[in-house]
Amino acid sequence: MVSRISTPFAVVPVAPTERSARLRDGESFEGRVTRHLGRSSVRISANGSHIDLTIDPLLPVGARVSLTVLRGPDGLHYRIDAAADEVPGSSSPAASTQAAVQSSSQATATTDTTIARLAAVQGGLAQLFASLSAVQAGGGAQLPQTVQAAIADLLGLRLAGDGQPGGEALRQAILGAGFLGDPATLQTLGAVSLRSALSSLRAALAEFSGASAPPEGEAPDLPSVSRHPRGQAPANLSHGVYQALAGGNAASLLSHLLGQTDGALARLALSALASSGRLGDGAEAARNGFDVTVEVPLALGPETAVIPLQIGRDETEGGGENGEHAAWRLRFALDFPETGAVEALVGLDVNRLFVTLWVERADTLADLRRDLDALTATLSDTGLLVEDVRIVQGRPSDPPVRSGLLVDTRS
């Protein structure tokens, strides 16, 4: 397996990535928690191998654990034993937590049914933000004050697109948009959860609306940690919202906003499934996938674009304090009316920077190539060693999608 830090043209020379541990019934595995993969998932590593598990409570990174494979009437289970000081909220001399694993066929069927249900109602964040901006521009459209306040809070979470957003603003936007920290951590960092703001808006809308309107228009592609991201350009108003605003029909407007909010929450749930490896990325994700995918709303004047980001860390052994290799990858996409579709892949190996840009429009390509020296100089001024900056015309190809992913097996 090659290093996960690479450009499309060259591989950065670092050690191979860890192997997945293969355990049989009755075998044990001693190791440490090396990464949090989501709100309740961890990676346990030792001796160049690792295993990913869903557990409750979530053990801290660095915790020492002993894992044993057991077979029960409903399939395999992993028993994880950790010292009391390794388990949050534990006071006994030795504490254990069970990580139950369904049989492969049961887990796949359950996940696929959930994905099909979420995909049927998901909507792009750009569509919802277009509606909310129109409501706010119209003075609230005679909606209840609690709804207007929730709309203002959600619009306030957008990353400011005027000028160059600072690093701290971008950091908070990414933390708030994704699943990279618990609520207490987000509050400490000053970041606000996009999910929390959407849930508050939904609660306010549901108080005054009987039912949500079905989704309108075409939904964006499913989130992914292996497929290339596609930026969401600012959206036009949906027909239903436009008609409700034009006719002053508050009840219809509430219903359509509720449906779009449900669609946005479904979208976030799909992003969480993708980040936990359960959205059909398959073997391609294991080879080249990122660790987490998030979507950040970006304010462009009165409009809102959405930037999908994929973030991954290289866990190979290196010279870090805990033996890790300090290498990261970031891939994101933009789609603005002024530029067209642009995708970027950024690799950071300690202080060595690798950048590749894919550009769809010829005029944007010419502009970027003309400013390449200035871009390289700007990156160098940050103290990074710019190893490679490449600009390529067109879009990179995607791996195939697993067939049958969106088939609802309940009907």
mmCIF file of C-alpha atoms in Angstrom:
data_model
loop_
_atom_site.group_PDB
_atom_site.id
_atom_site.type_symbol
_atom_site.label_atom_id
_atom_site.label_comp_id
_atom_site.label_asym_id
_atom_site.label_seq_id
_atom_site.Cartn_x
_atom_site.Cartn_y
_atom_site.Cartn_z
ATOM 1 C CA MET A 1 0.000 0.000 0.000
ATOM 2 C CA VAL A 2 1.420 3.373 -0.940
ATOM 3 C CA SER A 3 1.482 6.334 1.359
ATOM 4 C CA ARG A 4 -1.739 8.289 1.614
ATOM 5 C CA ILE A 5 0.179 11.523 1.121
ATOM 6 C CA SER A 6 0.592 11.892 -2.618
ATOM 7 C CA THR A 7 -0.062 14.077 -5.612
ATOM 8 C CA PRO A 8 -1.436 12.599 -8.842
ATOM 9 C CA PHE A 9 2.091 12.750 -10.254
ATOM 10 C CA ALA A 10 4.409 11.683 -7.431
ATOM 11 C CA VAL A 11 4.372 9.880 -4.089
ATOM 12 C CA VAL A 12 5.925 11.566 -1.082
ATOM 13 C CA PRO A 13 8.538 9.176 0.394
ATOM 14 C CA VAL A 14 7.091 8.107 3.750
ATOM 15 C CA ALA A 15 6.648 4.696 5.374
ATOM 16 C CA PRO A 16 3.779 2.341 4.377
ATOM 17 C CA THR A 17 0.407 2.763 6.068
ATOM 18 C CA GLU A 18 -0.794 0.373 8.739
ATOM 19 C CA ARG A 19 -2.388 -2.962 7.878
ATOM 20 C CA SER A 20 -5.843 -4.037 8.984
ATOM 21 C CA ALA A 21 -5.711 -6.640 11.744
ATOM 22 C CA ARG A 22 -7.395 -9.980 10.996
ATOM 23 C CA LEU A 23 -8.641 -11.699 14.167
ATOM 24 C CA ARG A 24 -10.352 -15.065 14.685
ATOM 25 C CA ASP A 25 -12.719 -16.228 17.391
ATOM 26 C CA GLY A 26 -10.834 -16.376 20.704
ATOM 27 C CA GLU A 27 -7.827 -14.306 19.605
ATOM 28 C CA SER A 28 -6.658 -11.180 21.438
ATOM 29 C CA PHE A 29 -5.121 -7.893 20.318
ATOM 30 C CA GLU A 30 -3.165 -5.526 22.576
ATOM 31 C CA GLY A 31 -2.853 -1.926 21.460
ATOM 32 C CA ARG A 32 -3.708 1.733 21.886
ATOM 33 C CA VAL A 33 -6.486 3.965 20.611
ATOM 34 C CA THR A 34 -4.787 5.979 17.866
ATOM 35 C CA ARG A 35 -7.671 7.885 16.332
ATOM 36 C CA HIS A 36 -11.326 8.857 16.739
ATOM 37 C CA LEU A 37 -13.153 8.050 13.484
ATOM 38 C CA GLY A 38 -16.465 9.597 14.510
ATOM 39 C CA ARG A 39 -18.668 10.238 17.525
ATOM 40 C CA SER A 40 -18.496 6.594 18.676
ATOM 41 C CA SER A 41 -15.826 4.918 16.530
ATOM 42 C CA VAL A 42 -12.117 4.440 17.249
ATOM 43 C CA ARG A 43 -9.049 2.930 15.619
ATOM 44 C CA ILE A 44 -6.930 0.623 17.794
ATOM 45 C CA SER A 45 -3.357 0.081 16.563
ATOM 46 C CA ALA A 46 -0.345 -2.030 17.507
ATOM 47 C CA ASN A 47 2.708 -3.475 15.767
ATOM 48 C CA GLY A 48 1.844 -2.008 12.382
ATOM 49 C CA SER A 49 -1.758 -3.301 12.337
ATOM 50 C CA HIS A 50 -5.064 -1.702 13.270
ATOM 51 C CA ILE A 51 -8.743 -2.441 13.727
ATOM 52 C CA ASP A 52 -11.686 0.013 13.630
ATOM 53 C CA LEU A 53 -14.580 -0.405 16.085
ATOM 54 C CA THR A 54 -17.742 1.334 17.251
ATOM 55 C CA ILE A 55 -17.764 1.533 21.066
ATOM 56 C CA ASP A 56 -19.560 3.313 23.904
ATOM 57 C CA PRO A 57 -18.174 5.095 25.871
ATOM 58 C CA LEU A 58 -15.606 6.601 23.501
ATOM 59 C CA LEU A 59 -12.093 5.893 24.775
ATOM 60 C CA PRO A 60 -9.539 8.727 24.604
ATOM 61 C CA VAL A 61 -6.734 8.705 22.054
ATOM 62 C CA GLY A 62 -3.712 7.001 23.605
ATOM 63 C CA ALA A 63 -5.755 4.687 25.853
ATOM 64 C CA ARG A 64 -4.239 1.210 26.347
ATOM 65 C CA VAL A 65 -6.709 -1.582 25.602
ATOM 66 C CA SER A 66 -6.902 -5.354 25.287
ATOM 67 C CA LEU A 67 -9.326 -6.624 22.643
ATOM 68 C CA THR A 68 -10.678 -10.194 22.545
ATOM 69 C CA VAL A 69 -12.874 -11.718 19.835
ATOM 70 C CA LEU A 70 -15.902 -13.636 21.165
ATOM 71 C CA ARG A 71 -18.702 -15.441 19.343
ATOM 72 C CA GLY A 72 -22.267 -15.108 20.607
ATOM 73 C CA PRO A 73 -25.679 -16.239 19.343
ATOM 74 C CA ASP A 74 -26.013 -13.100 17.200
ATOM 75 C CA GLY A 75 -22.519 -13.129 15.706
ATOM 76 C CA LEU A 76 -19.038 -11.893 16.597
ATOM 77 C CA HIS A 77 -18.380 -9.467 19.446
ATOM 78 C CA TYR A 78 -15.235 -7.614 20.420
ATOM 79 C CA ARG A 79 -14.636 -7.326 24.139
ATOM 80 C CA ILE A 80 -12.455 -4.336 24.984
ATOM 81 C CA ASP A 81 -10.780 -4.210 28.407
ATOM 82 C CA ALA A 82 -9.222 -0.959 29.585
ATOM 83 C CA ALA A 83 -7.892 0.353 32.886
ATOM 84 C CA ALA A 84 -10.320 2.464 34.912
ATOM 85 C CA ASP A 85 -8.421 5.655 34.204
ATOM 86 C CA GLU A 86 -8.726 4.995 30.455
ATOM 87 C CA VAL A 87 -12.551 4.819 30.463
ATOM 88 C CA PRO A 88 -14.491 8.112 30.813
ATOM 89 C CA GLY A 89 -16.692 8.083 33.927
ATOM 90 C CA SER A 90 -15.261 4.814 35.276
ATOM 91 C CA SER A 91 -14.171 4.349 38.900
ATOM 92 C CA SER A 92 -13.758 0.560 39.177
ATOM 93 C CA PRO A 93 -10.249 -1.008 39.233
ATOM 94 C CA ALA A 94 -10.883 -2.548 35.830
ATOM 95 C CA ALA A 95 -13.603 -1.557 33.399
ATOM 96 C CA SER A 96 -14.875 -3.294 30.281
ATOM 97 C CA THR A 97 -16.952 -2.134 27.360
ATOM 98 C CA GLN A 98 -18.590 -4.320 24.753
ATOM 99 C CA ALA A 99 -18.469 -3.526 21.046
ATOM 100 C CA ALA A 100 -21.136 -5.697 19.469
ATOM 101 C CA VAL A 101 -20.654 -6.468 15.787
ATOM 102 C CA GLN A 102 -23.600 -7.613 13.683
ATOM 103 C CA SER A 103 -23.093 -10.252 11.054
ATOM 104 C CA SER A 104 -21.879 -8.747 7.781
ATOM 105 C CA SER A 105 -25.144 -9.346 5.919
ATOM 106 C CA GLN A 106 -27.303 -7.875 8.711
ATOM 107 C CA ALA A 107 -25.136 -4.772 9.086
ATOM 108 C CA THR A 108 -25.031 -4.160 5.330
ATOM 109 C CA ALA A 109 -28.798 -4.546 4.927
ATOM 110 C CA THR A 110 -29.531 -2.187 7.830
ATOM 111 C CA THR A 111 -27.109 0.463 6.597
ATOM 112 C CA ASP A 112 -28.301 0.277 2.990
ATOM 113 C CA THR A 113 -31.926 0.738 4.070
ATOM 114 C CA THR A 114 -30.945 3.803 6.106
ATOM 115 C CA ILE A 115 -28.944 5.228 3.210
ATOM 116 C CA ALA A 116 -31.832 4.730 0.782
ATOM 117 C CA ARG A 117 -34.232 6.484 3.151
ATOM 118 C CA LEU A 118 -31.888 9.435 3.740
ATOM 119 C CA ALA A 119 -30.988 9.736 0.049
ATOM 120 C CA ALA A 120 -34.681 9.981 -0.849
ATOM 121 C CA VAL A 121 -35.123 13.161 1.210
ATOM 122 C CA GLN A 122 -31.634 14.716 1.196
ATOM 123 C CA GLY A 123 -31.232 18.186 -0.232
ATOM 124 C CA GLY A 124 -28.280 20.410 -0.907
ATOM 125 C CA LEU A 125 -27.418 22.987 1.722
ATOM 126 C CA ALA A 126 -27.219 25.596 -1.036
ATOM 127 C CA GLN A 127 -30.955 25.200 -1.747
ATOM 128 C CA LEU A 128 -31.937 25.728 1.891
ATOM 129 C CA PHE A 129 -29.647 28.731 2.324
ATOM 130 C CA ALA A 130 -31.063 30.313 -0.846
ATOM 131 C CA SER A 131 -34.553 30.060 0.658
ATOM 132 C CA LEU A 132 -33.474 31.403 4.046
ATOM 133 C CA SER A 133 -31.680 34.365 2.455
ATOM 134 C CA ALA A 134 -34.799 35.206 0.437
ATOM 135 C CA VAL A 135 -36.942 35.079 3.576
ATOM 136 C CA GLN A 136 -34.533 37.334 5.445
ATOM 137 C CA ALA A 137 -34.302 39.761 2.515
ATOM 138 C CA GLY A 138 -38.100 39.973 2.505
ATOM 139 C CA GLY A 139 -38.239 41.100 6.109
ATOM 140 C CA GLY A 140 -39.129 37.702 7.513
ATOM 141 C CA ALA A 141 -42.122 37.062 5.222
ATOM 142 C CA GLN A 142 -44.440 37.377 8.249
ATOM 143 C CA LEU A 143 -43.023 34.221 9.788
ATOM 144 C CA PRO A 144 -43.033 33.734 13.598
ATOM 145 C CA GLN A 145 -40.230 35.455 15.477
ATOM 146 C CA THR A 146 -38.780 32.167 16.715
ATOM 147 C CA VAL A 147 -38.446 30.985 13.108
ATOM 148 C CA GLN A 148 -36.855 34.265 12.017
ATOM 149 C CA ALA A 149 -34.365 34.077 14.904
ATOM 150 C CA ALA A 150 -33.405 30.495 14.000
ATOM 151 C CA ILE A 151 -32.950 31.550 10.356
ATOM 152 C CA ALA A 152 -30.665 34.415 11.391
ATOM 153 C CA ASP A 153 -28.589 32.079 13.584
ATOM 154 C CA LEU A 154 -28.130 29.581 10.750
ATOM 155 C CA LEU A 155 -27.202 32.226 8.181
ATOM 156 C CA GLY A 156 -24.675 33.585 10.665
ATOM 157 C CA LEU A 157 -22.748 30.296 10.579
ATOM 158 C CA ARG A 158 -21.667 30.765 6.968
ATOM 159 C CA LEU A 159 -18.002 31.367 6.286
ATOM 160 C CA ALA A 160 -17.531 34.903 4.994
ATOM 161 C CA GLY A 161 -16.499 34.787 1.350
ATOM 162 C CA ASP A 162 -15.495 38.426 0.989
ATOM 163 C CA GLY A 163 -11.727 38.771 0.931
ATOM 164 C CA GLN A 164 -9.624 35.920 2.348
ATOM 165 C CA PRO A 165 -11.147 34.081 5.357
ATOM 166 C CA GLY A 166 -8.685 33.819 8.227
ATOM 167 C CA GLY A 167 -7.342 30.482 9.407
ATOM 168 C CA GLU A 168 -9.269 30.574 12.688
ATOM 169 C CA ALA A 169 -12.558 31.352 10.916
ATOM 170 C CA LEU A 170 -11.991 28.452 8.523
ATOM 171 C CA ARG A 171 -11.085 26.139 11.405
ATOM 172 C CA GLN A 172 -14.270 26.965 13.297
ATOM 173 C CA ALA A 173 -16.371 26.582 10.148
ATOM 174 C CA ILE A 174 -14.935 23.105 9.494
ATOM 175 C CA LEU A 175 -15.353 22.039 13.126
ATOM 176 C CA GLY A 176 -18.928 23.279 13.214
ATOM 177 C CA ALA A 177 -19.852 21.730 9.869
ATOM 178 C CA GLY A 178 -18.598 18.240 10.624
ATOM 179 C CA PHE A 179 -18.080 15.610 13.270
ATOM 180 C CA LEU A 180 -14.582 16.463 14.448
ATOM 181 C CA GLY A 181 -15.400 17.284 18.057
ATOM 182 C CA ASP A 182 -18.004 16.796 20.755
ATOM 183 C CA PRO A 183 -20.382 19.674 21.708
ATOM 184 C CA ALA A 184 -18.290 20.633 24.758
ATOM 185 C CA THR A 185 -15.137 20.865 22.645
ATOM 186 C CA LEU A 186 -16.909 22.946 20.014
ATOM 187 C CA GLN A 187 -18.145 25.339 22.696
ATOM 188 C CA THR A 188 -14.646 25.680 24.138
ATOM 189 C CA LEU A 189 -13.265 26.497 20.687
ATOM 190 C CA GLY A 190 -16.051 28.983 19.985
ATOM 191 C CA ALA A 191 -17.430 26.876 17.119
ATOM 192 C CA VAL A 192 -21.162 26.321 16.630
ATOM 193 C CA SER A 193 -22.504 23.044 15.291
ATOM 194 C CA LEU A 194 -24.294 23.262 11.942
ATOM 195 C CA ARG A 195 -26.347 20.229 12.959
ATOM 196 C CA SER A 196 -27.439 21.976 16.164
ATOM 197 C CA ALA A 197 -28.494 25.121 14.277
ATOM 198 C CA LEU A 198 -30.426 23.056 11.715
ATOM 199 C CA SER A 199 -32.144 21.104 14.491
ATOM 200 C CA SER A 200 -33.159 24.357 16.200
ATOM 201 C CA LEU A 201 -34.587 25.677 12.930
ATOM 202 C CA ARG A 202 -36.489 22.446 12.382
ATOM 203 C CA ALA A 203 -37.994 22.593 15.877
ATOM 204 C CA ALA A 204 -39.109 26.194 15.316
ATOM 205 C CA LEU A 205 -40.650 25.360 11.921
ATOM 206 C CA ALA A 206 -42.382 22.201 13.178
ATOM 207 C CA GLU A 207 -44.126 24.206 15.890
ATOM 208 C CA PHE A 208 -46.087 26.109 13.238
ATOM 209 C CA SER A 209 -46.155 23.682 10.284
ATOM 210 C CA GLY A 210 -48.167 20.491 10.085
ATOM 211 C CA ALA A 211 -46.103 18.629 7.492
ATOM 212 C CA SER A 212 -42.994 19.096 5.406
ATOM 213 C CA ALA A 213 -43.203 19.525 1.643
ATOM 214 C CA PRO A 214 -41.463 16.875 -0.497
ATOM 215 C CA PRO A 215 -38.033 17.782 -1.917
ATOM 216 C CA GLU A 216 -37.861 19.715 -5.183
ATOM 217 C CA GLY A 217 -35.135 19.681 -7.797
ATOM 218 C CA GLU A 218 -32.117 17.443 -8.141
ATOM 219 C CA ALA A 219 -30.156 16.493 -5.036
ATOM 220 C CA PRO A 220 -26.338 16.606 -5.105
ATOM 221 C CA ASP A 221 -24.260 13.441 -5.328
ATOM 222 C CA LEU A 222 -23.934 11.443 -2.129
ATOM 223 C CA PRO A 223 -21.094 12.510 0.186
ATOM 224 C CA SER A 224 -17.964 10.389 -0.092
ATOM 225 C CA VAL A 225 -14.484 9.958 1.348
ATOM 226 C CA SER A 226 -13.098 8.454 -1.878
ATOM 227 C CA ARG A 227 -15.018 10.007 -4.768
ATOM 228 C CA HIS A 228 -13.992 13.478 -5.886
ATOM 229 C CA PRO A 229 -16.014 16.293 -4.285
ATOM 230 C CA ARG A 230 -18.268 18.536 -6.348
ATOM 231 C CA GLY A 231 -18.801 22.102 -5.210
ATOM 232 C CA GLN A 232 -22.362 23.376 -4.911
ATOM 233 C CA ALA A 233 -22.889 26.681 -6.689
ATOM 234 C CA PRO A 234 -25.372 29.203 -5.252
ATOM 235 C CA ALA A 235 -28.858 27.812 -5.890
ATOM 236 C CA ASN A 236 -31.951 29.460 -7.316
ATOM 237 C CA LEU A 237 -35.147 29.521 -5.303
ATOM 238 C CA SER A 238 -37.235 26.387 -5.622
ATOM 239 C CA HIS A 239 -40.602 26.790 -7.340
ATOM 240 C CA GLY A 240 -42.518 26.092 -4.132
ATOM 241 C CA VAL A 241 -40.661 28.677 -2.054
ATOM 242 C CA TYR A 242 -40.893 31.265 -4.833
ATOM 243 C CA GLN A 243 -44.666 30.760 -5.125
ATOM 244 C CA ALA A 244 -45.152 30.948 -1.353
ATOM 245 C CA LEU A 245 -43.137 34.162 -1.064
ATOM 246 C CA ALA A 246 -44.829 35.769 -4.053
ATOM 247 C CA GLY A 247 -48.300 34.878 -2.777
ATOM 248 C CA GLY A 248 -47.641 35.708 0.866
ATOM 249 C CA ASN A 249 -48.611 32.158 1.839
ATOM 250 C CA ALA A 250 -46.888 31.704 5.200
ATOM 251 C CA ALA A 251 -48.259 28.188 5.774
ATOM 252 C CA SER A 252 -46.914 26.944 2.444
ATOM 253 C CA LEU A 253 -43.574 28.675 3.059
ATOM 254 C CA LEU A 254 -43.219 27.019 6.467
ATOM 255 C CA SER A 255 -43.967 23.625 4.921
ATOM 256 C CA HIS A 256 -41.355 24.048 2.183
ATOM 257 C CA LEU A 257 -38.724 25.349 4.616
ATOM 258 C CA LEU A 258 -39.387 22.370 6.887
ATOM 259 C CA GLY A 259 -38.902 19.987 3.969
ATOM 260 C CA GLN A 260 -35.635 21.655 2.957
ATOM 261 C CA THR A 261 -34.394 21.600 6.562
ATOM 262 C CA ASP A 262 -35.167 17.884 6.770
ATOM 263 C CA GLY A 263 -33.235 17.479 3.520
ATOM 264 C CA ALA A 264 -30.227 19.325 4.951
ATOM 265 C CA LEU A 265 -30.274 17.204 8.123
ATOM 266 C CA ALA A 266 -30.437 14.060 5.981
ATOM 267 C CA ARG A 267 -27.437 15.363 4.060
ATOM 268 C CA LEU A 268 -25.462 15.752 7.297
ATOM 269 C CA ALA A 269 -26.439 12.227 8.339
ATOM 270 C CA LEU A 270 -25.162 10.897 5.001
ATOM 271 C CA SER A 271 -21.882 12.772 5.529
ATOM 272 C CA ALA A 272 -21.561 11.077 8.928
ATOM 273 C CA LEU A 273 -22.144 7.667 7.315
ATOM 274 C CA ALA A 274 -19.523 8.436 4.671
ATOM 275 C CA SER A 275 -17.029 9.513 7.334
ATOM 276 C CA SER A 276 -17.577 6.250 9.230
ATOM 277 C CA GLY A 277 -16.979 4.197 6.074
ATOM 278 C CA ARG A 278 -20.581 3.016 5.643
ATOM 279 C CA LEU A 279 -21.614 4.800 2.461
ATOM 280 C CA GLY A 280 -20.473 2.308 -0.151
ATOM 281 C CA ASP A 281 -16.991 3.664 -0.913
ATOM 282 C CA GLY A 282 -15.757 0.080 -0.650
ATOM 283 C CA ALA A 283 -12.187 -1.000 -1.321
ATOM 284 C CA GLU A 284 -11.340 2.318 -2.979
ATOM 285 C CA ALA A 285 -11.888 4.111 0.331
ATOM 286 C CA ALA A 286 -9.563 1.698 2.121
ATOM 287 C CA ARG A 287 -6.820 2.379 -0.433
ATOM 288 C CA ASN A 288 -7.196 6.077 -1.155
ATOM 289 C CA GLY A 289 -10.054 7.365 0.980
ATOM 290 C CA PHE A 290 -9.954 10.317 3.315
ATOM 291 C CA ASP A 291 -11.015 10.107 6.965
ATOM 292 C CA VAL A 292 -13.878 12.577 7.123
ATOM 293 C CA THR A 293 -16.017 14.636 4.759
ATOM 294 C CA VAL A 294 -17.763 17.887 5.668
ATOM 295 C CA GLU A 295 -19.578 20.651 3.800
ATOM 296 C CA VAL A 296 -18.984 24.304 4.641
ATOM 297 C CA PRO A 297 -21.497 27.000 3.565
ATOM 298 C CA LEU A 298 -19.759 30.065 2.125
ATOM 299 C CA ALA A 299 -21.490 33.460 1.983
ATOM 300 C CA LEU A 300 -21.030 35.280 -1.342
ATOM 301 C CA GLY A 301 -22.951 38.484 -0.790
ATOM 302 C CA PRO A 302 -26.639 37.497 -0.556
ATOM 303 C CA GLU A 303 -25.922 34.046 -2.040
ATOM 304 C CA THR A 304 -24.490 30.881 -0.503
ATOM 305 C CA ALA A 305 -22.171 28.362 -2.123
ATOM 306 C CA VAL A 306 -21.214 25.097 -0.430
ATOM 307 C CA ILE A 307 -17.632 23.803 -0.249
ATOM 308 C CA PRO A 308 -17.266 20.038 0.297
ATOM 309 C CA LEU A 309 -14.017 19.120 2.050
ATOM 310 C CA GLN A 310 -12.369 15.743 2.592
ATOM 311 C CA ILE A 311 -9.704 15.553 5.298
ATOM 312 C CA GLY A 312 -7.300 12.692 5.949
ATOM 313 C CA ARG A 313 -4.295 12.017 8.144
ATOM 314 C CA ASP A 314 -1.368 9.745 7.354
ATOM 315 C CA GLU A 315 -0.807 7.469 10.355
ATOM 316 C CA THR A 316 2.491 5.952 9.278
ATOM 317 C CA GLU A 317 5.334 5.729 11.746
ATOM 318 C CA GLY A 318 7.599 8.740 11.816
ATOM 319 C CA GLY A 319 9.409 11.148 14.044
ATOM 320 C CA GLY A 320 6.458 12.522 15.984
ATOM 321 C CA GLU A 321 6.183 12.468 19.773
ATOM 322 C CA ASN A 322 4.048 9.295 19.684
ATOM 323 C CA GLY A 323 5.768 7.779 16.665
ATOM 324 C CA GLU A 324 3.213 9.084 14.182
ATOM 325 C CA HIS A 325 3.989 10.787 10.897
ATOM 326 C CA ALA A 326 2.740 14.386 10.839
ATOM 327 C CA ALA A 327 1.191 14.299 7.382
ATOM 328 C CA TRP A 328 -2.249 15.462 6.244
ATOM 329 C CA ARG A 329 -4.301 15.620 3.060
ATOM 330 C CA LEU A 330 -7.118 17.992 2.198
ATOM 331 C CA ARG A 331 -9.303 17.853 -0.889
ATOM 332 C CA PHE A 332 -12.052 20.371 -1.625
ATOM 333 C CA ALA A 333 -14.090 21.750 -4.502
ATOM 334 C CA LEU A 334 -15.537 25.129 -5.484
ATOM 335 C CA ASP A 335 -18.144 26.064 -8.054
ATOM 336 C CA PHE A 336 -18.621 29.811 -8.393
ATOM 337 C CA PRO A 337 -20.272 31.611 -11.320
ATOM 338 C CA GLU A 338 -17.073 33.637 -11.793
ATOM 339 C CA THR A 339 -14.710 30.641 -11.891
ATOM 340 C CA GLY A 340 -16.667 27.514 -12.723
ATOM 341 C CA ALA A 341 -15.760 24.201 -11.105
ATOM 342 C CA VAL A 342 -12.356 23.982 -9.379
ATOM 343 C CA GLU A 343 -10.993 21.105 -7.283
ATOM 344 C CA ALA A 344 -7.901 21.220 -5.077
ATOM 345 C CA LEU A 345 -5.786 18.484 -3.484
ATOM 346 C CA VAL A 346 -3.380 19.654 -0.780
ATOM 347 C CA GLY A 347 -0.798 17.405 0.890
ATOM 348 C CA LEU A 348 1.139 18.565 3.953
ATOM 349 C CA ASP A 349 4.058 16.393 5.093
ATOM 350 C CA VAL A 350 5.355 18.179 8.209
ATOM 351 C CA ASN A 351 6.212 21.508 6.488
ATOM 352 C CA ARG A 352 6.388 20.215 2.894
ATOM 353 C CA LEU A 353 3.432 21.322 0.774
ATOM 354 C CA PHE A 354 2.057 19.718 -2.393
ATOM 355 C CA VAL A 355 -0.856 21.297 -4.296
ATOM 356 C CA THR A 356 -2.757 20.163 -7.383
ATOM 357 C CA LEU A 357 -5.638 22.155 -8.890
ATOM 358 C CA TRP A 358 -8.115 20.844 -11.457
ATOM 359 C CA VAL A 359 -9.890 23.592 -13.386
ATOM 360 C CA GLU A 360 -12.820 23.125 -15.746
ATOM 361 C CA ARG A 361 -13.056 26.501 -17.511
ATOM 362 C CA ALA A 362 -10.332 27.626 -19.906
ATOM 363 C CA ASP A 363 -10.423 31.276 -18.787
ATOM 364 C CA THR A 364 -10.014 30.315 -15.124
ATOM 365 C CA LEU A 365 -7.166 27.983 -16.085
ATOM 366 C CA ALA A 366 -5.386 30.818 -17.897
ATOM 367 C CA ASP A 367 -5.833 33.176 -14.930
ATOM 368 C CA LEU A 368 -4.442 30.657 -12.444
ATOM 369 C CA ARG A 369 -1.458 29.766 -14.609
ATOM 370 C CA ARG A 370 -0.682 33.442 -15.074
ATOM 371 C CA ASP A 371 -0.716 33.928 -11.283
ATOM 372 C CA LEU A 372 1.118 30.683 -10.455
ATOM 373 C CA ASP A 373 4.355 32.370 -9.362
ATOM 374 C CA ALA A 374 2.467 34.760 -7.088
ATOM 375 C CA LEU A 375 0.478 31.869 -5.588
ATOM 376 C CA THR A 376 3.661 29.905 -4.913
ATOM 377 C CA ALA A 377 5.285 32.937 -3.295
ATOM 378 C CA THR A 378 2.240 33.516 -1.072
ATOM 379 C CA LEU A 379 2.334 29.909 0.117
ATOM 380 C CA SER A 380 6.076 30.128 0.764
ATOM 381 C CA ASP A 381 5.563 33.263 2.859
ATOM 382 C CA THR A 382 3.626 31.148 5.386
ATOM 383 C CA GLY A 383 6.832 29.268 6.220
ATOM 384 C CA LEU A 384 5.954 26.147 4.237
ATOM 385 C CA LEU A 385 8.340 24.449 1.835
ATOM 386 C CA VAL A 386 6.373 24.432 -1.426
ATOM 387 C CA GLU A 387 7.481 21.237 -3.168
ATOM 388 C CA ASP A 388 4.996 21.204 -6.031
ATOM 389 C CA VAL A 389 2.078 23.282 -7.357
ATOM 390 C CA ARG A 390 0.319 21.972 -10.459
ATOM 391 C CA ILE A 391 -2.688 23.226 -12.398
ATOM 392 C CA VAL A 392 -4.535 20.742 -14.613
ATOM 393 C CA GLN A 393 -7.441 21.343 -16.984
ATOM 394 C CA GLY A 394 -10.550 19.200 -16.607
ATOM 395 C CA ARG A 395 -11.891 17.064 -13.777
ATOM 396 C CA PRO A 396 -10.374 13.902 -12.284
ATOM 397 C CA SER A 397 -12.280 10.639 -12.731
ATOM 398 C CA ASP A 398 -14.150 8.843 -9.955
ATOM 399 C CA PRO A 399 -14.151 5.202 -8.834
ATOM 400 C CA PRO A 400 -17.388 3.296 -9.582
ATOM 401 C CA VAL A 401 -20.268 3.369 -7.091
ATOM 402 C CA ARG A 402 -21.308 0.082 -5.462
ATOM 403 C CA SER A 403 -24.450 -1.173 -7.228
ATOM 404 C CA GLY A 404 -27.717 -1.424 -5.317
ATOM 405 C CA LEU A 405 -26.664 1.187 -2.760
ATOM 406 C CA LEU A 406 -29.905 3.182 -2.954
ATOM 407 C CA VAL A 407 -32.332 0.262 -3.190
ATOM 408 C CA ASP A 408 -34.813 0.388 -0.297
ATOM 409 C CA THR A 409 -35.190 -3.290 0.621
ATOM 410 C CA ARG A 410 -38.242 -2.621 2.821
ATOM 411 C CA SER A 411 -40.595 -2.146 -0.138
#
